[in-house]
mmCIF file of C-alpha atoms in Angstrom:
data_model
loop_
_atom_site.group_PDB
_atom_site.id
_atom_site.type_symbol
_atom_site.label_atom_id
_atom_site.label_comp_id
_atom_site.label_asym_id
_atom_site.label_seq_id
_atom_site.Cartn_x
_atom_site.Cartn_y
_atom_site.Cartn_z
ATOM 1 C CA UNK A 5 6.620 9.887 26.639
ATOM 2 C CA UNK A 6 4.756 7.541 28.963
ATOM 3 C CA UNK A 7 6.482 5.027 31.241
ATOM 4 C CA UNK A 8 6.639 1.245 30.814
ATOM 5 C CA UNK A 9 3.268 -0.266 31.714
ATOM 6 C CA UNK A 10 2.032 -3.797 32.291
ATOM 7 C CA UNK A 11 -1.616 -4.173 31.314
ATOM 8 C CA UNK A 12 -3.736 -7.246 32.004
ATOM 9 C CA UNK A 13 -6.017 -8.355 29.171
ATOM 10 C CA UNK A 14 -9.545 -7.880 30.510
ATOM 11 C CA UNK A 15 -12.667 -10.032 30.025
ATOM 12 C CA UNK A 16 -13.870 -8.007 27.047
ATOM 13 C CA UNK A 17 -10.497 -7.964 25.276
ATOM 14 C CA UNK A 18 -9.765 -11.662 24.774
ATOM 15 C CA UNK A 19 -9.481 -13.496 21.457
ATOM 16 C CA UNK A 20 -8.365 -10.516 19.395
ATOM 17 C CA UNK A 21 -5.147 -9.560 17.621
ATOM 18 C CA UNK A 22 -2.537 -7.703 19.620
ATOM 19 C CA UNK A 23 -2.478 -4.763 17.183
ATOM 20 C CA UNK A 24 -6.261 -4.346 17.430
ATOM 21 C CA UNK A 25 -6.098 -4.511 21.225
ATOM 22 C CA UNK A 26 -3.336 -1.895 21.125
ATOM 23 C CA UNK A 27 -5.296 0.457 18.858
ATOM 24 C CA UNK A 28 -8.290 0.128 21.160
ATOM 25 C CA UNK A 29 -6.307 1.180 24.242
ATOM 26 C CA UNK A 30 -3.795 3.530 22.592
ATOM 27 C CA UNK A 31 -5.606 4.867 19.470
ATOM 28 C CA UNK A 32 -2.932 7.486 18.732
ATOM 29 C CA UNK A 33 -0.251 4.812 18.099
ATOM 30 C CA UNK A 34 0.088 3.895 14.404
ATOM 31 C CA UNK A 35 0.075 0.374 12.986
ATOM 32 C CA UNK A 36 3.631 0.873 11.743
ATOM 33 C CA UNK A 37 4.872 1.830 15.222
ATOM 34 C CA UNK A 38 3.122 -1.193 16.778
ATOM 35 C CA UNK A 39 4.790 -3.550 14.288
ATOM 36 C CA UNK A 40 8.185 -1.924 14.844
ATOM 37 C CA UNK A 41 7.870 -2.233 18.633
ATOM 38 C CA UNK A 42 6.992 -5.907 18.198
ATOM 39 C CA UNK A 43 10.006 -6.515 15.925
ATOM 40 C CA UNK A 44 12.311 -4.860 18.469
ATOM 41 C CA UNK A 45 10.846 -6.948 21.287
ATOM 42 C CA UNK A 46 9.631 -3.920 23.205
ATOM 43 C CA UNK A 47 6.041 -5.138 23.265
ATOM 44 C CA UNK A 48 5.841 -8.484 25.067
ATOM 45 C CA UNK A 49 3.070 -10.797 26.250
ATOM 46 C CA UNK A 50 3.703 -12.829 29.397
ATOM 47 C CA UNK A 51 7.387 -11.967 28.963
ATOM 48 C CA UNK A 52 7.682 -13.426 25.453
ATOM 49 C CA UNK A 53 8.216 -11.770 22.083
ATOM 50 C CA UNK A 54 5.134 -11.433 19.900
ATOM 51 C CA UNK A 55 3.955 -10.303 16.480
ATOM 52 C CA UNK A 56 1.276 -7.753 15.712
ATOM 53 C CA UNK A 57 -1.017 -10.602 14.625
ATOM 54 C CA UNK A 58 -0.600 -12.599 17.873
ATOM 55 C CA UNK A 59 -4.005 -13.325 19.441
ATOM 56 C CA UNK A 60 -4.469 -12.361 23.087
ATOM 57 C CA UNK A 61 -6.254 -14.293 25.791
ATOM 58 C CA UNK A 62 -7.972 -12.973 28.903
ATOM 59 C CA UNK A 63 -5.552 -12.669 31.826
ATOM 60 C CA UNK A 64 -2.369 -12.322 29.780
ATOM 61 C CA UNK A 65 0.085 -9.593 30.750
ATOM 62 C CA UNK A 66 1.029 -7.129 28.010
ATOM 63 C CA UNK A 67 4.221 -5.120 28.432
ATOM 64 C CA UNK A 68 3.618 -1.662 26.950
ATOM 65 C CA UNK A 69 6.863 0.282 26.346
ATOM 66 C CA UNK A 70 7.167 4.072 26.664
ATOM 67 C CA UNK A 71 4.814 5.616 24.098
ATOM 68 C CA UNK A 72 4.632 9.148 22.694
ATOM 69 C CA UNK A 73 1.818 11.369 23.894
ATOM 70 C CA UNK A 74 -1.034 12.088 21.438
ATOM 71 C CA UNK A 75 0.256 15.664 21.070
ATOM 72 C CA UNK A 76 3.719 14.377 20.101
ATOM 73 C CA UNK A 77 2.213 12.065 17.484
ATOM 74 C CA UNK A 78 0.166 14.921 16.037
ATOM 75 C CA UNK A 79 3.315 17.062 15.799
ATOM 76 C CA UNK A 80 5.175 14.249 13.988
ATOM 77 C CA UNK A 81 2.311 13.819 11.525
ATOM 78 C CA UNK A 82 2.182 17.552 10.853
ATOM 79 C CA UNK A 83 5.941 17.600 10.217
ATOM 80 C CA UNK A 84 5.704 14.670 7.779
ATOM 81 C CA UNK A 85 2.806 16.328 5.978
ATOM 82 C CA UNK A 86 4.821 19.530 5.634
ATOM 83 C CA UNK A 87 7.781 17.571 4.225
ATOM 84 C CA UNK A 88 5.477 15.822 1.749
ATOM 85 C CA UNK A 89 4.241 19.167 0.477
ATOM 86 C CA UNK A 90 7.737 20.495 -0.149
ATOM 87 C CA UNK A 91 8.215 21.213 -3.805
ATOM 88 C CA UNK A 92 10.984 19.694 -5.861
ATOM 89 C CA UNK A 93 13.631 22.222 -6.880
ATOM 90 C CA UNK A 94 13.667 23.388 -10.486
ATOM 91 C CA UNK A 95 16.999 21.681 -11.118
ATOM 92 C CA UNK A 96 15.812 18.363 -9.651
ATOM 93 C CA UNK A 97 12.528 18.603 -11.597
ATOM 94 C CA UNK A 98 14.417 19.057 -14.864
ATOM 95 C CA UNK A 99 16.730 16.200 -13.923
ATOM 96 C CA UNK A 100 13.993 13.636 -13.207
ATOM 97 C CA UNK A 101 12.014 14.691 -16.309
ATOM 98 C CA UNK A 102 15.100 14.164 -18.442
ATOM 99 C CA UNK A 103 15.010 10.471 -17.493
ATOM 100 C CA UNK A 104 11.528 9.914 -18.973
ATOM 101 C CA UNK A 105 11.743 7.519 -21.941
ATOM 102 C CA UNK A 106 8.030 6.638 -22.251
ATOM 103 C CA UNK A 107 4.832 8.457 -21.273
ATOM 104 C CA UNK A 108 1.129 8.059 -22.009
ATOM 105 C CA UNK A 109 -2.058 8.839 -20.073
ATOM 106 C CA UNK A 110 -1.515 5.942 -17.651
ATOM 107 C CA UNK A 111 2.152 4.903 -17.566
ATOM 108 C CA UNK A 112 5.536 6.605 -17.273
ATOM 109 C CA UNK A 113 8.861 4.838 -17.734
ATOM 110 C CA UNK A 114 12.171 6.271 -16.594
ATOM 111 C CA UNK A 115 15.715 5.312 -17.504
ATOM 112 C CA UNK A 116 16.865 5.449 -13.881
ATOM 113 C CA UNK A 117 20.527 6.398 -13.523
ATOM 114 C CA UNK A 118 22.875 4.445 -11.248
ATOM 115 C CA UNK A 119 23.255 5.967 -7.775
ATOM 116 C CA UNK A 120 19.669 7.282 -7.526
ATOM 117 C CA UNK A 121 17.586 5.241 -5.033
ATOM 118 C CA UNK A 122 14.077 4.212 -6.014
ATOM 119 C CA UNK A 123 12.699 5.004 -2.554
ATOM 120 C CA UNK A 124 13.888 6.896 0.501
ATOM 121 C CA UNK A 125 15.719 5.440 3.469
ATOM 122 C CA UNK A 126 17.316 6.705 6.632
ATOM 123 C CA UNK A 127 20.268 8.146 4.708
ATOM 124 C CA UNK A 128 18.562 8.906 1.386
ATOM 125 C CA UNK A 129 17.207 12.413 0.866
ATOM 126 C CA UNK A 130 16.880 12.326 -2.936
ATOM 127 C CA UNK A 131 15.043 9.423 -4.576
ATOM 128 C CA UNK A 132 12.655 8.667 -7.450
ATOM 129 C CA UNK A 133 9.590 8.431 -5.209
ATOM 130 C CA UNK A 134 10.164 11.939 -3.837
ATOM 131 C CA UNK A 135 11.118 13.454 -7.182
ATOM 132 C CA UNK A 136 7.971 11.973 -8.768
ATOM 133 C CA UNK A 137 6.193 15.164 -7.651
ATOM 134 C CA UNK A 138 7.778 16.681 -10.773
ATOM 135 C CA UNK A 139 6.251 13.968 -12.993
ATOM 136 C CA UNK A 140 2.564 14.872 -12.570
ATOM 137 C CA UNK A 141 2.387 16.529 -16.028
ATOM 138 C CA UNK A 142 -0.981 18.121 -15.204
ATOM 139 C CA UNK A 143 -2.382 15.344 -13.007
ATOM 140 C CA UNK A 144 -3.391 16.004 -9.385
ATOM 141 C CA UNK A 145 -1.473 13.050 -7.904
ATOM 142 C CA UNK A 146 2.125 12.072 -8.511
ATOM 143 C CA UNK A 147 2.753 8.764 -10.328
ATOM 144 C CA UNK A 148 3.203 5.683 -8.130
ATOM 145 C CA UNK A 149 6.078 3.226 -8.200
ATOM 146 C CA UNK A 150 5.010 -0.305 -9.100
ATOM 147 C CA UNK A 151 8.405 -2.019 -8.740
ATOM 148 C CA UNK A 152 11.971 -1.187 -7.686
ATOM 149 C CA UNK A 153 15.547 -1.192 -8.923
ATOM 150 C CA UNK A 154 18.583 -1.318 -6.631
ATOM 151 C CA UNK A 155 20.241 2.041 -6.072
ATOM 152 C CA UNK A 156 23.275 1.171 -8.237
ATOM 153 C CA UNK A 157 21.276 -0.595 -10.975
ATOM 154 C CA UNK A 158 20.207 1.554 -13.919
ATOM 155 C CA UNK A 159 17.466 1.143 -16.500
ATOM 156 C CA UNK A 160 13.722 0.852 -17.065
ATOM 157 C CA UNK A 161 11.619 1.821 -14.055
ATOM 158 C CA UNK A 162 7.813 1.939 -14.386
ATOM 159 C CA UNK A 163 5.451 4.336 -12.609
ATOM 160 C CA UNK A 164 1.642 4.312 -12.807
ATOM 161 C CA UNK A 165 -0.109 7.641 -13.408
ATOM 162 C CA UNK A 166 -3.592 6.349 -12.523
ATOM 163 C CA UNK A 167 -5.006 3.916 -9.971
ATOM 164 C CA UNK A 168 -6.272 1.671 -12.759
ATOM 165 C CA UNK A 169 -2.761 1.443 -14.199
ATOM 166 C CA UNK A 170 -1.253 0.840 -10.753
ATOM 167 C CA UNK A 171 -3.603 -2.094 -10.127
ATOM 168 C CA UNK A 172 -2.965 -3.577 -13.572
ATOM 169 C CA UNK A 173 0.821 -3.251 -13.506
ATOM 170 C CA UNK A 174 1.114 -4.510 -9.920
ATOM 171 C CA UNK A 175 -0.992 -7.568 -10.791
ATOM 172 C CA UNK A 176 1.056 -8.210 -13.960
ATOM 173 C CA UNK A 177 4.313 -8.063 -12.006
ATOM 174 C CA UNK A 178 2.945 -10.311 -9.260
ATOM 175 C CA UNK A 179 1.704 -12.898 -11.752
ATOM 176 C CA UNK A 180 4.915 -12.755 -13.819
ATOM 177 C CA UNK A 181 3.141 -11.345 -16.865
ATOM 178 C CA UNK A 182 5.955 -8.900 -17.601
ATOM 179 C CA UNK A 183 9.360 -9.572 -19.136
ATOM 180 C CA UNK A 184 12.518 -7.910 -17.879
ATOM 181 C CA UNK A 185 15.855 -8.305 -19.639
ATOM 182 C CA UNK A 186 19.000 -6.924 -18.038
ATOM 183 C CA UNK A 187 22.440 -6.385 -19.518
ATOM 184 C CA UNK A 188 25.586 -6.888 -17.463
ATOM 185 C CA UNK A 189 29.345 -7.006 -17.822
ATOM 186 C CA UNK A 190 30.708 -9.969 -15.880
ATOM 187 C CA UNK A 191 34.127 -11.311 -14.971
ATOM 188 C CA UNK A 192 35.072 -14.349 -17.044
ATOM 189 C CA UNK A 193 32.869 -16.028 -19.661
ATOM 190 C CA UNK A 194 29.837 -18.092 -18.581
ATOM 191 C CA UNK A 195 29.532 -21.482 -20.287
ATOM 192 C CA UNK A 196 27.405 -22.920 -21.664
ATOM 193 C CA UNK A 197 26.606 -19.655 -23.406
ATOM 194 C CA UNK A 198 22.842 -20.074 -22.839
ATOM 195 C CA UNK A 199 21.577 -21.478 -19.570
ATOM 196 C CA UNK A 200 19.632 -21.068 -16.355
ATOM 197 C CA UNK A 201 20.455 -20.677 -12.652
ATOM 198 C CA UNK A 202 18.163 -22.113 -9.971
ATOM 199 C CA UNK A 203 19.963 -21.397 -6.698
ATOM 200 C CA UNK A 204 17.598 -20.284 -3.963
ATOM 201 C CA UNK A 205 18.282 -17.204 -1.847
ATOM 202 C CA UNK A 206 18.208 -16.556 1.896
ATOM 203 C CA UNK A 207 19.071 -13.470 3.923
ATOM 204 C CA UNK A 208 22.461 -13.528 5.622
ATOM 205 C CA UNK A 209 22.314 -13.459 9.427
ATOM 206 C CA UNK A 210 23.409 -10.421 11.406
ATOM 207 C CA UNK A 211 23.127 -6.676 10.996
ATOM 208 C CA UNK A 212 26.757 -5.563 11.175
ATOM 209 C CA UNK A 213 28.159 -2.269 9.939
ATOM 210 C CA UNK A 214 29.085 -4.001 6.692
ATOM 211 C CA UNK A 215 25.412 -4.633 6.046
ATOM 212 C CA UNK A 216 25.410 -8.422 6.345
ATOM 213 C CA UNK A 217 21.709 -8.214 7.102
ATOM 214 C CA UNK A 218 21.231 -6.696 3.631
ATOM 215 C CA UNK A 219 23.177 -9.486 1.969
ATOM 216 C CA UNK A 220 21.742 -12.602 0.358
ATOM 217 C CA UNK A 221 23.274 -16.080 0.304
ATOM 218 C CA UNK A 222 22.817 -18.633 -2.487
ATOM 219 C CA UNK A 223 21.262 -21.977 -1.516
ATOM 220 C CA UNK A 224 21.700 -25.129 -3.595
ATOM 221 C CA UNK A 225 18.347 -26.522 -4.845
ATOM 222 C CA UNK A 226 18.990 -29.734 -2.859
ATOM 223 C CA UNK A 227 19.223 -27.700 0.363
ATOM 224 C CA UNK A 228 16.132 -25.541 -0.128
ATOM 225 C CA UNK A 229 13.793 -27.596 2.045
ATOM 226 C CA UNK A 230 16.298 -27.756 4.903
ATOM 227 C CA UNK A 231 17.185 -24.023 4.843
ATOM 228 C CA UNK A 232 14.781 -21.874 6.913
ATOM 229 C CA UNK A 233 13.706 -18.717 5.095
ATOM 230 C CA UNK A 234 15.140 -19.757 1.715
ATOM 231 C CA UNK A 235 13.153 -18.661 -1.341
ATOM 232 C CA UNK A 236 13.346 -20.204 -4.787
ATOM 233 C CA UNK A 237 14.955 -18.068 -7.487
ATOM 234 C CA UNK A 238 15.276 -18.650 -11.226
ATOM 235 C CA UNK A 239 17.394 -16.710 -13.735
ATOM 236 C CA UNK A 240 18.027 -17.214 -17.454
ATOM 237 C CA UNK A 241 21.355 -15.998 -18.858
ATOM 238 C CA UNK A 242 22.785 -15.613 -22.352
ATOM 239 C CA UNK A 243 26.416 -14.819 -23.132
ATOM 240 C CA UNK A 244 26.282 -12.313 -25.998
ATOM 241 C CA UNK A 245 29.920 -11.250 -26.560
ATOM 242 C CA UNK A 246 33.224 -11.893 -24.806
ATOM 243 C CA UNK A 247 36.730 -10.517 -24.454
ATOM 244 C CA UNK A 248 38.912 -13.623 -24.682
ATOM 245 C CA UNK A 249 38.295 -15.401 -21.365
ATOM 246 C CA UNK A 250 38.482 -12.221 -19.299
ATOM 247 C CA UNK A 251 34.976 -10.707 -19.465
ATOM 248 C CA UNK A 252 31.600 -11.075 -21.131
ATOM 249 C CA UNK A 253 28.494 -9.112 -22.020
ATOM 250 C CA UNK A 254 25.564 -11.150 -20.747
ATOM 251 C CA UNK A 255 21.800 -10.767 -20.950
ATOM 252 C CA UNK A 256 19.870 -11.826 -17.847
ATOM 253 C CA UNK A 257 16.172 -12.524 -17.421
ATOM 254 C CA UNK A 258 14.942 -12.959 -13.833
ATOM 255 C CA UNK A 259 11.911 -15.275 -13.778
ATOM 256 C CA UNK A 260 11.514 -14.547 -10.061
ATOM 257 C CA UNK A 261 12.011 -11.206 -8.348
ATOM 258 C CA UNK A 262 14.223 -11.811 -5.308
ATOM 259 C CA UNK A 263 16.460 -9.241 -3.635
ATOM 260 C CA UNK A 264 19.865 -8.992 -5.394
ATOM 261 C CA UNK A 265 18.929 -12.109 -7.398
ATOM 262 C CA UNK A 266 20.977 -11.412 -10.537
ATOM 263 C CA UNK A 267 24.044 -10.288 -8.592
ATOM 264 C CA UNK A 268 24.045 -13.342 -6.313
ATOM 265 C CA UNK A 269 23.337 -15.800 -9.129
ATOM 266 C CA UNK A 270 26.173 -14.550 -11.334
ATOM 267 C CA UNK A 271 28.613 -14.515 -8.421
ATOM 268 C CA UNK A 272 27.572 -18.029 -7.428
ATOM 269 C CA UNK A 273 28.432 -19.472 -10.859
ATOM 270 C CA UNK A 274 31.833 -17.756 -10.677
ATOM 271 C CA UNK A 275 31.114 -14.742 -12.890
ATOM 272 C CA UNK A 276 30.275 -11.759 -10.653
ATOM 273 C CA UNK A 277 29.066 -8.538 -12.197
ATOM 274 C CA UNK A 278 31.830 -5.979 -12.696
ATOM 275 C CA UNK A 279 31.736 -3.284 -10.019
ATOM 276 C CA UNK A 280 29.788 -5.390 -7.512
ATOM 277 C CA UNK A 281 31.513 -4.695 -4.213
ATOM 278 C CA UNK A 282 29.018 -6.741 -2.212
ATOM 279 C CA UNK A 283 29.048 -10.024 -4.137
ATOM 280 C CA UNK A 284 32.151 -9.761 -6.319
ATOM 281 C CA UNK A 285 34.835 -10.115 -3.657
ATOM 282 C CA UNK A 286 38.030 -12.143 -3.743
ATOM 283 C CA UNK A 287 36.176 -15.285 -2.663
ATOM 284 C CA UNK A 288 34.675 -15.582 -6.135
ATOM 285 C CA UNK A 289 36.346 -17.284 -9.064
ATOM 286 C CA UNK A 290 36.825 -14.234 -11.230
ATOM 287 C CA UNK A 291 39.589 -12.639 -13.214
ATOM 288 C CA UNK A 292 39.027 -9.198 -11.770
ATOM 289 C CA UNK A 293 41.437 -7.264 -9.630
ATOM 290 C CA UNK A 294 41.044 -4.630 -6.941
ATOM 291 C CA UNK A 295 37.864 -3.892 -4.976
ATOM 292 C CA UNK A 296 35.033 -6.285 -5.776
ATOM 293 C CA UNK A 297 34.903 -7.676 -9.299
ATOM 294 C CA UNK A 298 37.018 -5.315 -11.402
ATOM 295 C CA UNK A 299 38.693 -5.433 -14.781
ATOM 296 C CA UNK A 300 41.113 -2.618 -14.025
ATOM 297 C CA UNK A 301 42.403 -0.108 -16.535
ATOM 298 C CA UNK A 302 39.853 2.429 -17.778
ATOM 299 C CA UNK A 303 36.833 0.221 -17.018
ATOM 300 C CA UNK A 304 34.642 1.979 -14.450
ATOM 301 C CA UNK A 305 34.375 0.583 -10.921
ATOM 302 C CA UNK A 306 30.620 1.275 -10.877
ATOM 303 C CA UNK A 307 28.177 -1.625 -11.008
ATOM 304 C CA UNK A 308 27.664 -2.813 -14.594
ATOM 305 C CA UNK A 309 24.027 -3.951 -14.332
ATOM 306 C CA UNK A 310 21.312 -2.320 -16.441
ATOM 307 C CA UNK A 311 17.576 -3.029 -16.809
ATOM 308 C CA UNK A 312 17.616 -2.872 -20.600
ATOM 309 C CA UNK A 313 14.107 -4.014 -21.597
ATOM 310 C CA UNK A 314 10.668 -4.122 -20.005
ATOM 311 C CA UNK A 315 7.836 -5.776 -21.894
ATOM 312 C CA UNK A 316 4.244 -5.828 -20.657
ATOM 313 C CA UNK A 317 0.611 -5.668 -21.701
ATOM 314 C CA UNK A 318 -0.653 -2.120 -21.248
ATOM 315 C CA UNK A 319 -2.954 -2.122 -18.196
ATOM 316 C CA UNK A 320 -5.619 -0.021 -19.963
ATOM 317 C CA UNK A 321 -5.289 -0.438 -23.741
ATOM 318 C CA UNK A 322 -4.142 -4.090 -23.350
ATOM 319 C CA UNK A 323 -1.723 -3.608 -26.246
ATOM 320 C CA UNK A 324 1.827 -4.982 -25.932
ATOM 321 C CA UNK A 325 4.435 -2.403 -24.886
ATOM 322 C CA UNK A 326 8.204 -2.929 -25.067
ATOM 323 C CA UNK A 327 10.513 -0.256 -23.617
ATOM 324 C CA UNK A 328 14.285 -0.210 -24.122
ATOM 325 C CA UNK A 329 16.599 1.958 -22.015
ATOM 326 C CA UNK A 330 19.973 3.114 -23.413
ATOM 327 C CA UNK A 331 23.043 2.206 -21.354
ATOM 328 C CA UNK A 332 24.207 4.642 -18.651
ATOM 329 C CA UNK A 333 27.351 6.639 -19.337
ATOM 330 C CA UNK A 334 29.817 4.413 -17.464
ATOM 331 C CA UNK A 335 28.560 1.291 -19.264
ATOM 332 C CA UNK A 336 28.591 3.092 -22.627
ATOM 333 C CA UNK A 337 32.262 3.910 -22.034
ATOM 334 C CA UNK A 338 33.024 0.288 -21.104
ATOM 335 C CA UNK A 339 31.211 -0.947 -24.224
ATOM 336 C CA UNK A 340 33.230 1.471 -26.406
ATOM 337 C CA UNK A 341 36.461 0.346 -24.762
ATOM 338 C CA UNK A 342 35.611 -3.306 -25.446
ATOM 339 C CA UNK A 343 34.492 -2.600 -29.041
ATOM 340 C CA UNK A 344 30.790 -3.332 -28.552
ATOM 341 C CA UNK A 345 27.666 -1.444 -29.646
ATOM 342 C CA UNK A 346 24.148 -1.736 -28.256
ATOM 343 C CA UNK A 347 22.889 -2.714 -31.713
ATOM 344 C CA UNK A 348 24.996 -5.896 -31.618
ATOM 345 C CA UNK A 349 22.550 -7.589 -29.208
ATOM 346 C CA UNK A 350 19.609 -9.745 -30.202
ATOM 347 C CA UNK A 351 16.374 -8.098 -29.057
ATOM 348 C CA UNK A 352 15.309 -11.349 -27.368
ATOM 349 C CA UNK A 353 18.252 -13.674 -26.686
ATOM 350 C CA UNK A 354 15.946 -15.999 -24.701
ATOM 351 C CA UNK A 355 13.505 -16.705 -27.520
ATOM 352 C CA UNK A 356 14.573 -20.351 -27.647
ATOM 353 C CA UNK A 357 13.887 -20.824 -23.930
ATOM 354 C CA UNK A 358 10.317 -19.450 -23.965
#
């Protein structure tokens, strides 16, 4: 590791982005590391915090924090490459293949189980992205994720087998040309039975051990313009069946794709999703008991949120594709306990709203 340095921007280095200046002087440092050092405030210009895109002027003083030596970077890259080449165990390969519910030459769809992350993190060693090595089915490259599901949310997850499919599906998702319908078990019974939720969402401040930085807060539409960082969010909901006034089976269609959108929206209208420990606490108006939003008895404490249906135009054949994912085991058991069957639901409960 080098020591902290202060470098003056020279006559030939003015009027360029900080990250480009950095790569010119320290070519072994990756773009990702530069951005991380900026976020942490370790790279500073004239004593102030900056972003990677900040433009430099001649004469400014750039604080350069301790950096790894080129040999250390090469060793890290070699280690990552070795990890990437590690094969998936036979048991894990069989497991991830068992989740495949649709496959053609360009697209694969999984019925992701609850508890399996979509991508890796600091504490996640097993995730769909890594296990996708077992989903090549004769292709040279593993299929690529085109969207995500929360770790505890189950259901339809799409992967693209070809670059053409990846471009098409990513564009369709970005331009809202896909339809996603989720099923959930919620505390209480939402009324009216068919409606929409338009609360915006903003990240909670702080990064405490309880993960406040990962939590989202609902923002009333009237307060959107005065709330820094708030993003508009729009959800359709339909109450399909109910158990007296205690719980309901609802269908949810997110028209925007914000973090934790469905969970926050249902909690905000007083009907948190059963098993939601993050948004279903005692502060909500629900009839649950125990940790988070719970019904008690034999009903599982796992999150009851499932990506039931994904509809899209095939990125290559351009034909309509609709994929339905059966409920995960804990939700199947809850449905049986409450006397419901998957076949009871209308295929498109939002037909009247489209």
